[in-house]
C-alpha positions as a printed NumPy array, in Angstrom:
array([[  7.212,  57.856,   0.702],
       [  8.886,  59.943,  -2.081],
       [ 11.38 ,  62.28 ,  -1.171],
       [ 12.272,  65.286,  -3.328],
       [ 15.628,  67.507,  -3.498],
       [ 16.602,  70.442,  -5.743],
       [ 20.371,  70.969,  -5.947],
       [ 21.697,  74.316,  -6.977],
       [ 25.146,  75.534,  -7.342],
       [ 27.805,  77.131,  -9.63 ],
       [ 27.877,  75.191, -13.136],
       [ 31.228,  73.429, -11.919],
       [ 32.615,  70.062, -11.143],
       [ 31.481,  70.199,  -7.442],
       [ 27.886,  70.444,  -8.564],
       [ 28.198,  67.338, -10.967],
       [ 29.977,  65.525,  -7.797],
       [ 26.774,  66.132,  -5.565],
       [ 24.285,  65.201,  -7.985],
       [ 26.295,  62.019,  -9.018],
       [ 26.791,  61.115,  -5.4  ],
       [ 23.169,  61.27 ,  -4.956],
       [ 22.264,  59.243,  -8.153],
       [ 24.63 ,  56.48 ,  -6.586],
       [ 22.412,  56.608,  -3.715],
       [ 19.567,  55.687,  -5.62 ],
       [ 17.978,  59.311,  -6.205],
       [ 16.664,  59.836,  -9.696],
       [ 16.828,  62.838, -11.868],
       [ 13.252,  64.453, -12.001],
       [ 12.867,  66.681, -15.154],
       [ 15.45 ,  68.709, -16.922],
       [ 18.024,  70.94 , -15.376],
       [ 18.042,  74.523, -15.015],
       [ 20.446,  77.308, -15.84 ],
       [ 20.351,  80.715, -14.757],
       [ 22.97 ,  83.458, -14.892],
       [ 24.09 ,  85.4  , -11.712],
       [ 25.089,  88.698, -13.166],
       [ 26.954,  89.78 ,  -9.497],
       [ 29.001,  86.714,  -9.395],
       [ 29.725,  86.374, -13.156],
       [ 28.832,  82.709, -13.213],
       [ 26.219,  80.085, -14.361],
       [ 24.115,  78.666, -11.677],
       [ 22.651,  75.009, -12.145],
       [ 19.544,  73.485, -10.48 ],
       [ 18.731,  69.874, -10.728],
       [ 15.192,  68.261,  -9.32 ],
       [ 16.16 ,  64.723,  -7.826],
       [ 13.37 ,  62.078,  -6.179],
       [ 13.767,  58.784,  -4.605],
       [ 11.351,  56.536,  -3.258],
       [ 11.574,  55.134,   0.258],
       [  9.562,  51.933,   1.047],
       [  8.378,  51.472,   4.863],
       [  9.002,  55.096,   5.85 ],
       [  6.44 ,  57.778,   6.681],
       [  7.603,  61.223,   5.985],
       [  8.272,  63.71 ,   8.894],
       [  9.701,  67.091,   8.592],
       [ 12.591,  66.222,  10.688],
       [ 14.107,  63.838,   7.903],
       [ 17.576,  64.72 ,   6.814],
       [ 17.49 ,  64.266,   2.933],
       [ 21.081,  64.44 ,   2.37 ],
       [ 21.498,  61.741,   4.584],
       [ 18.725,  59.244,   2.273]])
């Protein structure tokens, strides 16, 4: 089964830590990161897609992707 996640958040160390933690759990970057500017909050928002291949498991909607 192939899993997909999309992280979003402010362009800060915490965002990088979240992506780094996922990479260290076997997730892989998928595509280029995205950036946008939130005018109301006056900050840059990042986005990064990640994918992970999990063998021997069938997908069900109740899978907690944050635990994979």
